[in-house]
Amino acid sequence: MTDRALAVVRAGALTTVQDRGRPGHAHLGVPRSGALDAPAAALVNRLVGNPPGAAVLETTLTGCALRPRCAVTVAVGGAPCPVTADGRPVSWGAPVAVPAGALLDIGAADSGVRSYVAVSGGVLVEPVLGSRSTDLLSGLGPPPLADGTVLALGRPGGPYARVDVAPQPAPPAELVLRVRPGPRADWFTPEAVRAFTSQPYRVSSASNRIGLRVDGPALERARPGELPSEGTVLGAVQVPPDGRPVVFLADHPTTGGYPVIGVVRTADLPAAAQAVPGTPVRFPTLHGH
């Protein structure tokens, strides 16, 4: 029987296993987790004939290198990057047949932050609470990949997509995160609320899977004191004491004690996964809601 597995030769800066996450467990203190750029993860699964919920690899900036122990079909999407098989360039954004034993190298991102690697059959790590996703905050799911890790693969599903290259959105030159007023907007001065929705910010290098941090105008509070810890949602914009907003992403804590000034529209969050440090950010008010 063929060994349906994938050996990690170069783990990269941060490569994790991700699927659609584990929603519905916030009452247990468990974040949703899952692929930060969910549309990119779904697309690469579709390209190799996997169901949309199959587990993929999410790389961060520097890619990774893998050696399949069996012949596989692979697709790489999300952040554009060079892809080679045994040193020969192969397509990004399209299904690629990789023979057993070949070295598949997913290079550093040319633009954007996170690339997604789908392999026919999906990555078969042990599910936790119904998901194979790595959660960096709670530590649930498999640890981030390390050199020498061997990942089991499932049986290939449907046929792979017959495309030369699948169109994908480019990483944002400007990140526009439309917001609804948050439950604690009244904790801030009217000037702070105006600044938040009208002034430009930039993506901070301190951003991660837990939150997108931004540099820009500090938001002044209208009231001092501490807020009792309360539930937080995906896309909540929390403002810590330094006044710089933090947008909660997939591995965010389920409760928080800092006031939430706004909540980003969920459909705008995948672009945040691909915004490199220094990218301009705006938080316009979402009207009609």
Short mmCIF file of C-alpha atoms in Angstrom, two decimals, residues 2-3 5 67-72 86 97-103:
data_model
loop_
_atom_site.label_atom_id
_atom_site.label_comp_id
_atom_site.label_asym_id
_atom_site.label_seq_id
_atom_site.Cartn_x
_atom_site.Cartn_y
_atom_site.Cartn_z
CA THR A 2 1.32 3.48 -0.82
CA ASP A 3 2.32 5.61 2.16
CA ALA A 5 1.85 11.09 3.79
CA ARG A 67 8.20 15.87 0.15
CA PRO A 68 5.15 13.70 -0.58
CA ARG A 69 5.64 9.95 -0.06
CA CYS A 70 3.05 9.21 -2.76
CA ALA A 71 2.00 10.89 -6.01
CA VAL A 72 -0.29 13.83 -5.18
CA ASP A 86 12.47 19.12 -7.76
CA ALA A 97 0.86 16.73 -10.24
CA VAL A 98 3.80 16.02 -7.91
CA PRO A 99 5.38 12.55 -8.05
CA ALA A 100 6.27 10.55 -4.94
CA GLY A 101 9.58 11.67 -3.44
CA ALA A 102 9.79 14.98 -5.31
CA LEU A 103 10.69 18.09 -3.31
#
